[in-house]
């Protein structure tokens, strides 16, 4: 296996440090260099990550941070001939634009475009444990601004009433606000 070469890693505003780490670690572990471009609204944690990597001994130029608007900076990265791989997490419209910009150089592209997940509850599920867990990651986590948020719950006929009643009870107990 060979490194693909310089990677553009474009992260969203929600979970900016966590998603940056999810992109940076595998890119560097595979022997690539990387340019990390955080969302315009949340650049500081990603840029600090790059500084800390350099302070920890990562050679200059291995991990680079650049901030700015996605429409210009992100587009420049996606279309730059030196970039061989683009990893983007964000919305579908911008993901499609990145694909178009990366196509002329036949870059490798990974897109995570904000999909929402379904929770599937089958007959053998421990409904109480499942609903307690589901409440933490459903539409409530980060105000629903998470690509892993369960926005649908699919329950078997045998568990349907238990699931609906259990979710309703738990949601009624949620305190909104501070």
PDB file of C-alpha atoms in Angstrom, residues 36-132:
ATOM      1  CA  UNK A  36      -7.103  20.778   7.568  1.00  0.00           C
ATOM      2  CA  UNK A  37      -9.792  23.318   6.708  1.00  0.00           C
ATOM      3  CA  UNK A  38     -12.260  23.947   9.536  1.00  0.00           C
ATOM      4  CA  UNK A  39     -15.672  25.530   9.151  1.00  0.00           C
ATOM      5  CA  UNK A  40     -15.583  29.324   9.106  1.00  0.00           C
ATOM      6  CA  UNK A  41     -17.718  29.501  12.248  1.00  0.00           C
ATOM      7  CA  UNK A  42     -15.480  27.209  14.329  1.00  0.00           C
ATOM      8  CA  UNK A  43     -11.849  27.421  13.197  1.00  0.00           C
ATOM      9  CA  UNK A  44      -9.949  27.746  16.457  1.00  0.00           C
ATOM     10  CA  UNK A  45      -9.905  24.184  17.788  1.00  0.00           C
ATOM     11  CA  UNK A  46      -8.768  22.716  14.455  1.00  0.00           C
ATOM     12  CA  UNK A  47      -6.085  25.349  14.009  1.00  0.00           C
ATOM     13  CA  UNK A  48      -4.898  24.731  17.563  1.00  0.00           C
ATOM     14  CA  UNK A  49      -4.737  21.006  16.793  1.00  0.00           C
ATOM     15  CA  UNK A  50      -2.299  21.803  13.986  1.00  0.00           C
ATOM     16  CA  UNK A  51      -0.193  23.961  16.307  1.00  0.00           C
ATOM     17  CA  UNK A  52      -0.108  21.251  18.957  1.00  0.00           C
ATOM     18  CA  UNK A  53       0.905  18.646  16.396  1.00  0.00           C
ATOM     19  CA  UNK A  54       3.874  20.806  15.400  1.00  0.00           C
ATOM     20  CA  UNK A  55       4.778  21.455  19.045  1.00  0.00           C
ATOM     21  CA  UNK A  56       4.651  17.694  19.658  1.00  0.00           C
ATOM     22  CA  UNK A  57       7.269  17.149  16.954  1.00  0.00           C
ATOM     23  CA  UNK A  58       5.328  16.551  13.759  1.00  0.00           C
ATOM     24  CA  UNK A  59       7.557  17.918  10.980  1.00  0.00           C
ATOM     25  CA  UNK A  60       6.599  21.220   9.381  1.00  0.00           C
ATOM     26  CA  UNK A  61       4.297  20.760   6.414  1.00  0.00           C
ATOM     27  CA  UNK A  62       2.892  17.390   7.463  1.00  0.00           C
ATOM     28  CA  UNK A  63      -0.280  18.861   8.992  1.00  0.00           C
ATOM     29  CA  UNK A  64      -1.322  22.298   7.854  1.00  0.00           C
ATOM     30  CA  UNK A  65      -4.331  24.336   8.940  1.00  0.00           C
ATOM     31  CA  UNK A  66      -6.059  26.933   6.826  1.00  0.00           C
ATOM     32  CA  UNK A  67      -9.180  28.891   7.718  1.00  0.00           C
ATOM     33  CA  UNK A  68     -11.549  30.777   5.496  1.00  0.00           C
ATOM     34  CA  UNK A  69     -14.826  30.521   3.617  1.00  0.00           C
ATOM     35  CA  UNK A  70     -15.630  27.150   2.113  1.00  0.00           C
ATOM     36  CA  UNK A  71     -16.712  28.739  -1.129  1.00  0.00           C
ATOM     37  CA  UNK A  72     -13.208  30.017  -1.765  1.00  0.00           C
ATOM     38  CA  UNK A  73     -10.754  28.134   0.475  1.00  0.00           C
ATOM     39  CA  UNK A  74     -12.567  24.799   0.347  1.00  0.00           C
ATOM     40  CA  UNK A  75     -13.062  25.138  -3.393  1.00  0.00           C
ATOM     41  CA  UNK A  76      -9.377  25.962  -3.889  1.00  0.00           C
ATOM     42  CA  UNK A  77      -8.368  22.872  -1.942  1.00  0.00           C
ATOM     43  CA  UNK A  78     -10.785  20.590  -3.802  1.00  0.00           C
ATOM     44  CA  UNK A  79      -9.535  21.800  -7.166  1.00  0.00           C
ATOM     45  CA  UNK A  80      -5.798  22.123  -6.366  1.00  0.00           C
ATOM     46  CA  UNK A  81      -3.786  19.727  -8.560  1.00  0.00           C
ATOM     47  CA  UNK A  82      -1.431  18.871  -5.674  1.00  0.00           C
ATOM     48  CA  UNK A  83      -4.298  17.567  -3.524  1.00  0.00           C
ATOM     49  CA  UNK A  84      -4.893  13.860  -4.201  1.00  0.00           C
ATOM     50  CA  UNK A  85      -7.678  13.150  -1.682  1.00  0.00           C
ATOM     51  CA  UNK A  86     -10.539  15.256  -0.333  1.00  0.00           C
ATOM     52  CA  UNK A  87     -12.498  14.302   2.766  1.00  0.00           C
ATOM     53  CA  UNK A  88     -15.553  16.498   3.358  1.00  0.00           C
ATOM     54  CA  UNK A  89     -18.220  16.442   6.043  1.00  0.00           C
ATOM     55  CA  UNK A  90     -21.090  18.830   5.450  1.00  0.00           C
ATOM     56  CA  UNK A  91     -24.195  19.386   3.392  1.00  0.00           C
ATOM     57  CA  UNK A  92     -25.160  17.705   0.123  1.00  0.00           C
ATOM     58  CA  UNK A  93     -24.988  20.844  -2.022  1.00  0.00           C
ATOM     59  CA  UNK A  94     -21.385  21.551  -1.041  1.00  0.00           C
ATOM     60  CA  UNK A  95     -20.519  17.875  -1.309  1.00  0.00           C
ATOM     61  CA  UNK A  96     -21.733  17.860  -4.913  1.00  0.00           C
ATOM     62  CA  UNK A  97     -19.660  20.981  -5.619  1.00  0.00           C
ATOM     63  CA  UNK A  98     -16.565  19.287  -4.174  1.00  0.00           C
ATOM     64  CA  UNK A  99     -17.138  16.252  -6.399  1.00  0.00           C
ATOM     65  CA  UNK A 100     -17.324  18.507  -9.452  1.00  0.00           C
ATOM     66  CA  UNK A 101     -14.135  20.353  -8.443  1.00  0.00           C
ATOM     67  CA  UNK A 102     -12.235  17.127  -7.721  1.00  0.00           C
ATOM     68  CA  UNK A 103     -13.339  15.323 -10.882  1.00  0.00           C
ATOM     69  CA  UNK A 104     -10.885  16.814 -13.426  1.00  0.00           C
ATOM     70  CA  UNK A 105      -7.892  15.425 -11.483  1.00  0.00           C
ATOM     71  CA  UNK A 106      -9.721  12.197 -10.578  1.00  0.00           C
ATOM     72  CA  UNK A 107      -9.054  12.783  -6.888  1.00  0.00           C
ATOM     73  CA  UNK A 108     -10.199  10.322  -4.276  1.00  0.00           C
ATOM     74  CA  UNK A 109     -13.168  11.849  -2.457  1.00  0.00           C
ATOM     75  CA  UNK A 110     -14.915  10.837   0.766  1.00  0.00           C
ATOM     76  CA  UNK A 111     -18.173  12.578   1.594  1.00  0.00           C
ATOM     77  CA  UNK A 112     -20.290  12.448   4.743  1.00  0.00           C
ATOM     78  CA  UNK A 113     -23.309  14.512   3.860  1.00  0.00           C
ATOM     79  CA  UNK A 114     -25.365  14.799   7.008  1.00  0.00           C
ATOM     80  CA  UNK A 115     -27.372  11.633   6.799  1.00  0.00           C
ATOM     81  CA  UNK A 116     -29.809  10.923   9.562  1.00  0.00           C
ATOM     82  CA  UNK A 117     -30.095   7.483  11.045  1.00  0.00           C
ATOM     83  CA  UNK A 118     -33.023   5.245  11.850  1.00  0.00           C
ATOM     84  CA  UNK A 119     -33.215   3.287  15.085  1.00  0.00           C
ATOM     85  CA  UNK A 120     -34.583  -0.193  14.479  1.00  0.00           C
ATOM     86  CA  UNK A 121     -36.085  -1.952  17.488  1.00  0.00           C
ATOM     87  CA  UNK A 122     -36.708  -5.668  16.989  1.00  0.00           C
ATOM     88  CA  UNK A 123     -38.655  -8.209  19.028  1.00  0.00           C
ATOM     89  CA  UNK A 124     -35.647  -9.297  21.119  1.00  0.00           C
ATOM     90  CA  UNK A 125     -34.641  -5.757  22.141  1.00  0.00           C
ATOM     91  CA  UNK A 126     -34.402  -4.629  25.737  1.00  0.00           C
ATOM     92  CA  UNK A 127     -36.753  -1.718  25.135  1.00  0.00           C
ATOM     93  CA  UNK A 128     -35.983   0.220  28.334  1.00  0.00           C
ATOM     94  CA  UNK A 129     -32.228   0.102  27.783  1.00  0.00           C
ATOM     95  CA  UNK A 130     -32.655   0.894  24.089  1.00  0.00           C
ATOM     96  CA  UNK A 131     -34.902   3.899  24.726  1.00  0.00           C
ATOM     97  CA  UNK A 132     -32.628   5.248  27.463  1.00  0.00           C
TER      98      UNK A 132
END
